[in-house]
CSV table of N, CA and C in Angstrom, one decimal:
chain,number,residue,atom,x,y,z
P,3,UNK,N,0.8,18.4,-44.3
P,3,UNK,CA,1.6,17.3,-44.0
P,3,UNK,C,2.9,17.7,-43.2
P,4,UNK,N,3.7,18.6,-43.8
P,4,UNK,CA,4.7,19.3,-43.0
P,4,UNK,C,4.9,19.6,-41.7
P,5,UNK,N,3.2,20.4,-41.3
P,5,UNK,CA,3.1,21.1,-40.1
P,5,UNK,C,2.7,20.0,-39.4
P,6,UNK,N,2.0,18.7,-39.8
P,6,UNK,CA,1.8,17.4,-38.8
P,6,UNK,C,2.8,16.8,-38.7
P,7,UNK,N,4.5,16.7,-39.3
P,7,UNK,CA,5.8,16.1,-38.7
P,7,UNK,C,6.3,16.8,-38.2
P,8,UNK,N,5.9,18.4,-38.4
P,8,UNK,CA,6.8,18.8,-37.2
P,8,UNK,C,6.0,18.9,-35.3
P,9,UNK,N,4.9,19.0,-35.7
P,9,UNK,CA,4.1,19.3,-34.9
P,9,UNK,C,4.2,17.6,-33.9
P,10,UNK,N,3.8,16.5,-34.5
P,10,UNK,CA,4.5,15.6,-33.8
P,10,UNK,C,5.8,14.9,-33.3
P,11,UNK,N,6.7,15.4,-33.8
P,11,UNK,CA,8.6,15.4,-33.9
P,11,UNK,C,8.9,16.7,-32.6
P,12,UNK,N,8.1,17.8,-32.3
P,12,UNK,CA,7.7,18.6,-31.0
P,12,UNK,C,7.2,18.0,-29.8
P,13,UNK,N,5.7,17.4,-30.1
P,13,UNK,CA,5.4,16.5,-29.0
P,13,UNK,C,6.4,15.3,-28.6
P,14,UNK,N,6.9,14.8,-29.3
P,14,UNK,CA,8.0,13.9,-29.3
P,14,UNK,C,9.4,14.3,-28.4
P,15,UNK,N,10.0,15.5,-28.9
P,15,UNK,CA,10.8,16.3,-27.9
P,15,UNK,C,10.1,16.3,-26.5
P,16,UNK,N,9.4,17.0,-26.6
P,16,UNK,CA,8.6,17.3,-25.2
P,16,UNK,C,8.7,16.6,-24.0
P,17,UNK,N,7.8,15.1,-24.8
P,17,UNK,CA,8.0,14.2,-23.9
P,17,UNK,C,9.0,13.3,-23.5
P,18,UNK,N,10.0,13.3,-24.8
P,18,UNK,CA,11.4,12.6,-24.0
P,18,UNK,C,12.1,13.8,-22.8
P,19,UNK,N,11.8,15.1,-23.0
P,19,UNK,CA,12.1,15.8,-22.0
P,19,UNK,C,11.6,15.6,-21.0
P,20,UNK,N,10.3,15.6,-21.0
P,20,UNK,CA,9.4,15.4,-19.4
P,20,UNK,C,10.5,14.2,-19.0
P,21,UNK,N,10.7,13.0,-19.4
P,21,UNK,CA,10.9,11.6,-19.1
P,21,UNK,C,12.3,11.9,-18.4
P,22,UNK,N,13.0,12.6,-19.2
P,22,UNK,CA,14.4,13.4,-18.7
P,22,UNK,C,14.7,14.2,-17.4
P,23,UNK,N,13.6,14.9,-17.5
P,23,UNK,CA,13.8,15.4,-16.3
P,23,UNK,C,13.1,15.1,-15.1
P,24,UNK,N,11.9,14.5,-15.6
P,24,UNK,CA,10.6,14.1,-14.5
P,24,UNK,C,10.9,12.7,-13.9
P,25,UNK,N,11.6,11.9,-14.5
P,25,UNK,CA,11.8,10.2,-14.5
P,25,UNK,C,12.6,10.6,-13.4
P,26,UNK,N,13.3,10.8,-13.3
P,26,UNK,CA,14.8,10.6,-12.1
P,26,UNK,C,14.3,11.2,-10.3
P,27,UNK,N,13.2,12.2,-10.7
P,27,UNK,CA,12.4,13.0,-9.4
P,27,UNK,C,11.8,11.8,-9.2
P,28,UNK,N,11.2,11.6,-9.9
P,28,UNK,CA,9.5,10.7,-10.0
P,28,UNK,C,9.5,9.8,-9.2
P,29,UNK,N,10.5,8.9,-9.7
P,29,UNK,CA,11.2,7.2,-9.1
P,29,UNK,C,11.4,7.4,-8.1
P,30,UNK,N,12.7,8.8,-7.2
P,30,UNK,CA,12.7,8.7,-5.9
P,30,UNK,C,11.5,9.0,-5.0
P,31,UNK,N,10.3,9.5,-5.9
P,31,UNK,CA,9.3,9.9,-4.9
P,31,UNK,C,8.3,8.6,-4.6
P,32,UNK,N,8.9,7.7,-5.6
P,32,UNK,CA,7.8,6.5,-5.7
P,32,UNK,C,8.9,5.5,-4.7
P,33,UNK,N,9.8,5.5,-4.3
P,33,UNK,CA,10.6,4.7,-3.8
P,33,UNK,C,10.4,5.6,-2.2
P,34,UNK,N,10.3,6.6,-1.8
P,34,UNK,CA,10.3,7.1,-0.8
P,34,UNK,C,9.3,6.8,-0.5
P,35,UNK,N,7.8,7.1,-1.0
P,35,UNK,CA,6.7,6.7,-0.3
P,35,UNK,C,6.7,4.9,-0.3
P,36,UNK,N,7.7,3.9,-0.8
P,36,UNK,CA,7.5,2.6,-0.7
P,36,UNK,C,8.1,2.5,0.6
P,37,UNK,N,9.1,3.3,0.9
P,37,UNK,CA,10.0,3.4,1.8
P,37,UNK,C,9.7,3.7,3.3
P,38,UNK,N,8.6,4.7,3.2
P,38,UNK,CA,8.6,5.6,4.5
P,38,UNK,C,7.3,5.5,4.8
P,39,UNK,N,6.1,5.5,4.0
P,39,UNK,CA,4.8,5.6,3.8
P,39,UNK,C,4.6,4.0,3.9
P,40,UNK,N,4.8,3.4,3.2
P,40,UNK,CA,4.2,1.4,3.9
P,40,UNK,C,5.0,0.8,4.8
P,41,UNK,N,6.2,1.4,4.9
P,41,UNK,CA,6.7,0.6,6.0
P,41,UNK,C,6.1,1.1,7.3
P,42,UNK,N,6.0,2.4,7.3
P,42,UNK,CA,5.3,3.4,8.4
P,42,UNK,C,4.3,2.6,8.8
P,43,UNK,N,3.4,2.6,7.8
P,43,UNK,CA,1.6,1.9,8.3
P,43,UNK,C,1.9,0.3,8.5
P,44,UNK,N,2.5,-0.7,7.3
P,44,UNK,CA,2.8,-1.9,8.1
P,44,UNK,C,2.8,-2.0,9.5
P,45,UNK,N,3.9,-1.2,9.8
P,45,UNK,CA,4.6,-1.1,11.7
P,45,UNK,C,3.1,-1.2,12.8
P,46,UNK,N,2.5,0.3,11.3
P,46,UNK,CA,1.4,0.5,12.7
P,46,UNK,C,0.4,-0.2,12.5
P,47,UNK,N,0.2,-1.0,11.4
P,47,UNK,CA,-1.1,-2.2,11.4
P,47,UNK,C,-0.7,-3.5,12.2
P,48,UNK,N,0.6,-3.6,12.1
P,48,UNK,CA,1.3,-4.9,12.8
P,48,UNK,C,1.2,-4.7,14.3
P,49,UNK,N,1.4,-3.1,14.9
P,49,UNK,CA,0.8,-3.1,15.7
P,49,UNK,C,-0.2,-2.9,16.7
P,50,UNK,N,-1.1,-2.9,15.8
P,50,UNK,CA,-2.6,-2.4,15.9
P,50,UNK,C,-3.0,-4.3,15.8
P,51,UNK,N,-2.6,-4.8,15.1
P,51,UNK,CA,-3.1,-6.3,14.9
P,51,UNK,C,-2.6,-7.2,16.6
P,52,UNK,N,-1.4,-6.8,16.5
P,52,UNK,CA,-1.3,-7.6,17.9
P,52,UNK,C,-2.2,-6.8,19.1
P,53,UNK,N,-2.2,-6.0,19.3
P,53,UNK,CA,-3.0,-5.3,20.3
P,53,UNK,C,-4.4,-5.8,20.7
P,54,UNK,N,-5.3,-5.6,19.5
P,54,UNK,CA,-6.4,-6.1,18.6
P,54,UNK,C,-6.5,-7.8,19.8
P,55,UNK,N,-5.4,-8.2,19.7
P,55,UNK,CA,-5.4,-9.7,19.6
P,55,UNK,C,-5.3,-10.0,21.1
P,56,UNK,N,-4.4,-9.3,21.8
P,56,UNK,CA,-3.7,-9.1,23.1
P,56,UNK,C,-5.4,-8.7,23.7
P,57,UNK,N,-5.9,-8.2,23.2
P,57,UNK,CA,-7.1,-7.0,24.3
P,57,UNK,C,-8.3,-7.9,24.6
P,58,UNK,N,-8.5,-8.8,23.5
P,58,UNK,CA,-10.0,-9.6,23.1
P,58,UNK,C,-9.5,-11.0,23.6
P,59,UNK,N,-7.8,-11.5,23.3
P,59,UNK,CA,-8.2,-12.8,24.4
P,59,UNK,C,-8.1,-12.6,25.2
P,60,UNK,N,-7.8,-11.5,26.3
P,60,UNK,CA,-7.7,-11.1,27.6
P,60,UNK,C,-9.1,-11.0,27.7
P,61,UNK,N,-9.6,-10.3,26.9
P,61,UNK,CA,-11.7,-9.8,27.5
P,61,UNK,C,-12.3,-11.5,27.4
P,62,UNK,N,-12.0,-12.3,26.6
P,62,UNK,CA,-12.9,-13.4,26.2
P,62,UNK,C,-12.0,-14.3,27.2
P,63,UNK,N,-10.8,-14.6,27.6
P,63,UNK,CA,-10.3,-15.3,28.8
P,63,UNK,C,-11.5,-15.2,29.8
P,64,UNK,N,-11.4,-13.5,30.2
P,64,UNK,CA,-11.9,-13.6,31.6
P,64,UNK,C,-13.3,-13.8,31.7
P,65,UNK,N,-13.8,-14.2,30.5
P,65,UNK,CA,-15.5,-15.0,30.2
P,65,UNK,C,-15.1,-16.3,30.6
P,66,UNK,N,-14.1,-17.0,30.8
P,66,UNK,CA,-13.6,-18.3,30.9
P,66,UNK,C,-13.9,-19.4,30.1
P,67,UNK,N,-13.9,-18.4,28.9
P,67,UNK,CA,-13.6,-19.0,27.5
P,67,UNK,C,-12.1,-19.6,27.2
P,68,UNK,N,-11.9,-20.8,26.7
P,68,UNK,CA,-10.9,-20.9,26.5
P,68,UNK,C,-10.1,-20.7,25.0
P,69,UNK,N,-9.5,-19.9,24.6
P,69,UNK,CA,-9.2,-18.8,23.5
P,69,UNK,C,-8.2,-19.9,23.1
P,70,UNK,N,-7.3,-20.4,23.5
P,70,UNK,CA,-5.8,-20.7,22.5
P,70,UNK,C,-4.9,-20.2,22.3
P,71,UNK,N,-3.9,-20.8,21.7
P,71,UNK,CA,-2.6,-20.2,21.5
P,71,UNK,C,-2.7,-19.2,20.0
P,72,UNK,N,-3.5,-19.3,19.4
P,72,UNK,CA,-3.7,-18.6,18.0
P,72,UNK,C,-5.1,-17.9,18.4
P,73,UNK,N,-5.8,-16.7,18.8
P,73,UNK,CA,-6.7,-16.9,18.8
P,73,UNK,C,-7.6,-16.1,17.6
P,74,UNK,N,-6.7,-15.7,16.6
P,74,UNK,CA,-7.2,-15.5,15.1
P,74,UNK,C,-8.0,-17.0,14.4
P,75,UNK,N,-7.7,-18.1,14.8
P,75,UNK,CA,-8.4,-19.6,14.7
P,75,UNK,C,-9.9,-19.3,14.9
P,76,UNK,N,-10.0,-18.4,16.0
P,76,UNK,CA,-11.1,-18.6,16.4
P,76,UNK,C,-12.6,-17.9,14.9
P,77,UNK,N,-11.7,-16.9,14.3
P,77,UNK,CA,-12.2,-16.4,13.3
P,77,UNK,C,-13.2,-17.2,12.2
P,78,UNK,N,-12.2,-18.2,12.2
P,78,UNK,CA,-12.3,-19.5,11.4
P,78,UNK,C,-13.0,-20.7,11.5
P,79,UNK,N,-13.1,-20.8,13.0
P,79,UNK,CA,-14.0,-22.6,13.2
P,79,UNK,C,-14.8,-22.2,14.0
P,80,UNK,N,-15.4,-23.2,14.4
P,80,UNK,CA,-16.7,-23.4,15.1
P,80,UNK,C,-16.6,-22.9,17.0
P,81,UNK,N,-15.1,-23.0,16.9
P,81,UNK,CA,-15.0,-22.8,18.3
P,81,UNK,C,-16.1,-21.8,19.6
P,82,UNK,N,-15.8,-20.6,19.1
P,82,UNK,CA,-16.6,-19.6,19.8
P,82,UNK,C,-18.3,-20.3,19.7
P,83,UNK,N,-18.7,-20.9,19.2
P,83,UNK,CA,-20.1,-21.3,19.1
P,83,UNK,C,-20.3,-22.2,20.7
P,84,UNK,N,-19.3,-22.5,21.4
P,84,UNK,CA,-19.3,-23.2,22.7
P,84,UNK,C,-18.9,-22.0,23.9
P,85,UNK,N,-19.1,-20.8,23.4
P,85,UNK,CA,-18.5,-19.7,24.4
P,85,UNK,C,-19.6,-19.3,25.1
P,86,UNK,N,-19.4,-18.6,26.7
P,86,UNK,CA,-20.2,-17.8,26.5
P,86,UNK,C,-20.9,-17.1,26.1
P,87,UNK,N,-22.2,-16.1,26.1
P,87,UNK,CA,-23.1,-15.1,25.5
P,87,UNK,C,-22.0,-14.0,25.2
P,88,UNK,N,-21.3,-13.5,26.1
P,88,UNK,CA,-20.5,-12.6,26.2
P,88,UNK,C,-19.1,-12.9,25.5
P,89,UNK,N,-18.9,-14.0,25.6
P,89,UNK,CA,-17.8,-14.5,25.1
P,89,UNK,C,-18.0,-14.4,23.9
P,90,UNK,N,-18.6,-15.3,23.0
P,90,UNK,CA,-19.3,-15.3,21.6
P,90,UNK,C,-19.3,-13.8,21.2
P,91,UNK,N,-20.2,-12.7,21.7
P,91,UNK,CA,-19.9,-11.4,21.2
P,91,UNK,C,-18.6,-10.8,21.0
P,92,UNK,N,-17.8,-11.1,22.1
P,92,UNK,CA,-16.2,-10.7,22.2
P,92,UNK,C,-16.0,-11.0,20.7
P,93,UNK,N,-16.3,-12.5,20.7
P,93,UNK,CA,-15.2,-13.3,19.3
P,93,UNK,C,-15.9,-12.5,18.2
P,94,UNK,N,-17.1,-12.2,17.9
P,94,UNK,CA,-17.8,-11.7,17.1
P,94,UNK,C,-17.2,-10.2,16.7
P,95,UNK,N,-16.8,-9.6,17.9
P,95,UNK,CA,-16.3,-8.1,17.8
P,95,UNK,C,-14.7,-8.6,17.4
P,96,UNK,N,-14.1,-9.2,17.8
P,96,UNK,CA,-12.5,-9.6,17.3
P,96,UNK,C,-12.6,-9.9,16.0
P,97,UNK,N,-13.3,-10.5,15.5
P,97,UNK,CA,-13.0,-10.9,13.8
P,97,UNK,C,-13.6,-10.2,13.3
P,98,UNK,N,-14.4,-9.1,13.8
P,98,UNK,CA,-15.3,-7.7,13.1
P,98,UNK,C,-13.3,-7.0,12.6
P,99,UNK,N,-13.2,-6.7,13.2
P,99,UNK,CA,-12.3,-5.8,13.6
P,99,UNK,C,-10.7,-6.0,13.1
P,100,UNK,N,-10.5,-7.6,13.6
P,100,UNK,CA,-9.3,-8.5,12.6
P,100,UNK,C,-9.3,-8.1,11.1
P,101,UNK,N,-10.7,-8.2,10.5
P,101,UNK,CA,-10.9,-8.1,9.3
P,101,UNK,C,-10.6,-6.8,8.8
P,102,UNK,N,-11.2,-6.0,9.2
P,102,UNK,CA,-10.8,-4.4,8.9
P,102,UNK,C,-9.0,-4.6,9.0
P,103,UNK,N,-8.4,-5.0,10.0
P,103,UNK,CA,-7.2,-4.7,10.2
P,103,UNK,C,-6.4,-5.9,8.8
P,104,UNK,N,-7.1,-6.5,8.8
P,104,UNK,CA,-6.7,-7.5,7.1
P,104,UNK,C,-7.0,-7.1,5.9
P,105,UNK,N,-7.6,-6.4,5.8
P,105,UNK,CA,-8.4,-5.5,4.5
P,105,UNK,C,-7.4,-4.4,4.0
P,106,UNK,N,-6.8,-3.8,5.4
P,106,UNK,CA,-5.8,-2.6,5.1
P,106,UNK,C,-4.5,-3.2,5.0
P,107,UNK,N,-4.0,-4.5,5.3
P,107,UNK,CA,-3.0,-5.0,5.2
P,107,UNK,C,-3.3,-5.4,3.6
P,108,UNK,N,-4.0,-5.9,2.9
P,108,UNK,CA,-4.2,-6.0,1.7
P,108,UNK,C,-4.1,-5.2,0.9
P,109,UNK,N,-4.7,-3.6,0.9
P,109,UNK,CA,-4.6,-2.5,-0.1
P,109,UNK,C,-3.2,-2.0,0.3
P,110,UNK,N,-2.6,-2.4,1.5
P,110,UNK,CA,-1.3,-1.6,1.6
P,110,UNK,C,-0.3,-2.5,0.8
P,111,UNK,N,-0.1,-3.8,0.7
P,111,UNK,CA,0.7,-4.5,0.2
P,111,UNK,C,0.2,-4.2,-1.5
P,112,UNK,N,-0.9,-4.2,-2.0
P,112,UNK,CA,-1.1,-3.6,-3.4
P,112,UNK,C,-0.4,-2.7,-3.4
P,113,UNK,N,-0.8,-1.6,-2.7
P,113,UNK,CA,-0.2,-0.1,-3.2
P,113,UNK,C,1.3,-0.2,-3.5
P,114,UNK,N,1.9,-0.8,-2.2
P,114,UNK,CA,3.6,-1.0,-2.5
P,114,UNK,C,3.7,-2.1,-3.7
P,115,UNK,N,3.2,-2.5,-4.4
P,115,UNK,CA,3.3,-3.3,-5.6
P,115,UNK,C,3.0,-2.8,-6.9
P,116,UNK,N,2.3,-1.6,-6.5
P,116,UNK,CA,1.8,-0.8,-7.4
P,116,UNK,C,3.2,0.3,-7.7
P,117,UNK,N,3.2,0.6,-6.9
P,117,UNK,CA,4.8,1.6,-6.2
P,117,UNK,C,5.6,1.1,-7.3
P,118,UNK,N,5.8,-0.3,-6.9
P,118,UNK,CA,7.4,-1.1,-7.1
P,118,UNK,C,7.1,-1.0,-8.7
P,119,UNK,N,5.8,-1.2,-9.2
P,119,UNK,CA,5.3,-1.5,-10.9
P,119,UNK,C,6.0,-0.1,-11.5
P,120,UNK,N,5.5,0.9,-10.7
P,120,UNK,CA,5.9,2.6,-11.1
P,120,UNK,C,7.0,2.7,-11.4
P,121,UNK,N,7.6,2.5,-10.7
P,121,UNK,CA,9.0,2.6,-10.0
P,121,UNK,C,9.8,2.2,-11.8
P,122,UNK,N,9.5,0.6,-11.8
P,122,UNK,CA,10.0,0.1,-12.7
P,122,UNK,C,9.5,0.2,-13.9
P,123,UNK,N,8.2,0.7,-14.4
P,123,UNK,CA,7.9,1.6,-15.4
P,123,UNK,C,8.9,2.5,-15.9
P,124,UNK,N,8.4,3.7,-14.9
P,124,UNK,CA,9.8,4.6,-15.0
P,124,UNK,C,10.7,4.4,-15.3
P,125,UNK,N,11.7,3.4,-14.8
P,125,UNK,CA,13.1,3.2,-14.9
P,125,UNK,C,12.9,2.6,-16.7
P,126,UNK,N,12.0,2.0,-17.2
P,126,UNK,CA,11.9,1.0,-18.3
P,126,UNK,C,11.8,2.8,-19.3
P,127,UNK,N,10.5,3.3,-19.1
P,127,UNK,CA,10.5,4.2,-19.8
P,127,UNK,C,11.6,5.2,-20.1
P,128,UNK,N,12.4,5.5,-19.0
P,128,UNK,CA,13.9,6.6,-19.2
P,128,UNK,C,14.8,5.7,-20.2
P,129,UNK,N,14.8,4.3,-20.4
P,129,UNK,CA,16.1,3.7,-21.4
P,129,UNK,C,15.1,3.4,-22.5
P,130,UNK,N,13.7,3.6,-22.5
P,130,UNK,CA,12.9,3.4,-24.1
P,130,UNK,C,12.8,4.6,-24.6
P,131,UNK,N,13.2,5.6,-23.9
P,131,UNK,CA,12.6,6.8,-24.6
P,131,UNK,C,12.8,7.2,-26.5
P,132,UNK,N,14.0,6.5,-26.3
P,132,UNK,CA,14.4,6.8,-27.6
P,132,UNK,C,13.2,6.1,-28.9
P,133,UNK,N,13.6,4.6,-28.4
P,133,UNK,CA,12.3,3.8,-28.8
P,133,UNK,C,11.4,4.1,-29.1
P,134,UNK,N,10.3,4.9,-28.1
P,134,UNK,CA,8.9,4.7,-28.4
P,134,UNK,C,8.8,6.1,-28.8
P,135,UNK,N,7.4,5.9,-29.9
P,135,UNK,CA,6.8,6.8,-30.3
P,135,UNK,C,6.2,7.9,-29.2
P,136,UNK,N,5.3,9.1,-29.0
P,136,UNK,CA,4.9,9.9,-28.6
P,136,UNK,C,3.6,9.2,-27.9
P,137,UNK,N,2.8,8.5,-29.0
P,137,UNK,CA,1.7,8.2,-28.4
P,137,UNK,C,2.0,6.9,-27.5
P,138,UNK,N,2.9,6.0,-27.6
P,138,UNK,CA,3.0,5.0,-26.9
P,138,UNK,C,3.5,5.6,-25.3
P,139,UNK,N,4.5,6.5,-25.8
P,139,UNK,CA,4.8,7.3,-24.4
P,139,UNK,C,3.8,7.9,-23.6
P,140,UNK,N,3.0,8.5,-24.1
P,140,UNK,CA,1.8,9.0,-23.0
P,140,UNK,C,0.9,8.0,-23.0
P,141,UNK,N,0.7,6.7,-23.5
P,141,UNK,CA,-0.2,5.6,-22.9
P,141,UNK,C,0.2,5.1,-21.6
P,142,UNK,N,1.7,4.9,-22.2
P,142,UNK,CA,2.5,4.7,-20.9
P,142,UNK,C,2.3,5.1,-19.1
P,143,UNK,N,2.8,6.3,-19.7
P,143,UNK,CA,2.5,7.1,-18.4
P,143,UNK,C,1.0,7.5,-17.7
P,144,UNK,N,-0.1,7.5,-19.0
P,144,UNK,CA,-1.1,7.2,-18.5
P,144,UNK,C,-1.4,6.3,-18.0
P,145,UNK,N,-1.4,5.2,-18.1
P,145,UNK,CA,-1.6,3.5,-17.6
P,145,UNK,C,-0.7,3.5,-16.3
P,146,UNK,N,0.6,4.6,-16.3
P,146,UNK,CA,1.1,4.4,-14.6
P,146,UNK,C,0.6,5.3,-13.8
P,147,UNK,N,0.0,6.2,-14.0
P,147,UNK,CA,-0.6,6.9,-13.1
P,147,UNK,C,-2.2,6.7,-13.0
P,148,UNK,N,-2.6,6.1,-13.6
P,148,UNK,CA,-4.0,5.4,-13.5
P,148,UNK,C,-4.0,4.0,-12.7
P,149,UNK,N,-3.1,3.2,-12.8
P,149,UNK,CA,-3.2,2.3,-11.8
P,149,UNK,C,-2.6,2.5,-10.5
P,150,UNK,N,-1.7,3.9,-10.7
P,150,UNK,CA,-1.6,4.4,-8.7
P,150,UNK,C,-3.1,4.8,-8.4
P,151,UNK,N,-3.4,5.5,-9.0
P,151,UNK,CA,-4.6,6.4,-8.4
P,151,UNK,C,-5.6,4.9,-7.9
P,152,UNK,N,-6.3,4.1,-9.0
P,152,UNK,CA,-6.5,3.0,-8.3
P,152,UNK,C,-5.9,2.5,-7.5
P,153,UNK,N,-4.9,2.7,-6.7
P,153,UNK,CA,-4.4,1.7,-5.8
P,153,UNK,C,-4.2,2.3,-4.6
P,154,UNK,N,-4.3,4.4,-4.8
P,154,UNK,CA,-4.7,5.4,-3.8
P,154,UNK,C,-5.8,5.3,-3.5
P,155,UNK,N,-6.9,4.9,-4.2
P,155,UNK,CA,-8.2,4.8,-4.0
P,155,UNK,C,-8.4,3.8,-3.1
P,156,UNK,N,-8.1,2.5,-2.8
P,156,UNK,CA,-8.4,1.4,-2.4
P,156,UNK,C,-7.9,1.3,-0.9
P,157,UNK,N,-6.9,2.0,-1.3
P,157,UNK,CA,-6.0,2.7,0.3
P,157,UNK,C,-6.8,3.6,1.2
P,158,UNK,N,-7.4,4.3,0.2
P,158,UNK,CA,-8.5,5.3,1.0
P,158,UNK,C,-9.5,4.4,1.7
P,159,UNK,N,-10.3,3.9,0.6
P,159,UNK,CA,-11.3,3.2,0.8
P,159,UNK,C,-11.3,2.3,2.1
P,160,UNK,N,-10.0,1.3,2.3
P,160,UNK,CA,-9.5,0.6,3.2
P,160,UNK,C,-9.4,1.2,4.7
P,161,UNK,N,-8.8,1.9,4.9
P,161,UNK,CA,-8.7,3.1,5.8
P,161,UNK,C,-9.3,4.1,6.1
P,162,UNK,N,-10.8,4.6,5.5
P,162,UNK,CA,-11.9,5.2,5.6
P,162,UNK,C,-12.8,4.4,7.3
């Protein structure tokens, strides 16, 4: 009985230490990659999306298709169904490709949400430390590094 309170009142030290000294790195590394790492790819999805957009109503214009002021619409209705052969394929390859470019705008805005969850985990966890038991503390920290990794994965997955 002895050697199980001290043995847990150890793990207990331990991990308010980790939280002590790991918590204050951790947060800035989770704030820097929210910082430097999604604003970075945002930039370059935003513009990769206009490009995208720019290239295909220029290719589907010169079918003398008439495209629009929006021509992400085209995604959406029936329009392209009155295009030309060539035309119709263009639109076919633009919303192939829109999509991928929307799919990674989606796991990137998770990840940074995921980030921001960490972030504030962390910060929650360094003023509970005192609070919570051992086991609740490593649920903790398991459950935040389990739903980055999910949310690394999906990033991968997205941009594969």
């Amino acid at each position: 009985l002895l050697a199980g309170l001290v043995t847990e009142k150890m793990r207990e030290d331990a991990l308010r230490d980790l939280i002590d000294r790991g918590a204050p790195p951790a947060r800035t590394v989770v704030r820097a990659l929210d910082e430097l790492v999604v604003h970075q790819m945002t930039e370059r999805l935003t513009t990769e999306r206009v490009q995208l957009t720019a290239q295909f109503a220029r290719l589907i214009g010169q079918q003398h298709d008439r495209v629009g002021p929006s021509p992400e619409l085209l995604c959406t209705g029936s329009t392209a169904s009155t295009f030309s052969g060539t035309g119709f394929l263009l639109t076919i390859e633009y919303c192939r490709r829109l999509a991928v470019v929307d799919r990674r705008f989606k796991a990137l805005t998770a990840y940074s949400e995921s980030l921001k969850a960490a972030e504030t985990a962390l910060a929650e966890l360094q003023s509970a430390k005192t609070r919570l038991k051992s086991a609740d503390l490593a649920k903790r920290l398991h459950t935040i590094g389990s739903e980055l990794d999910g949310k690394v994965a999906a990033v991968r997955k997205a941009f594969a």
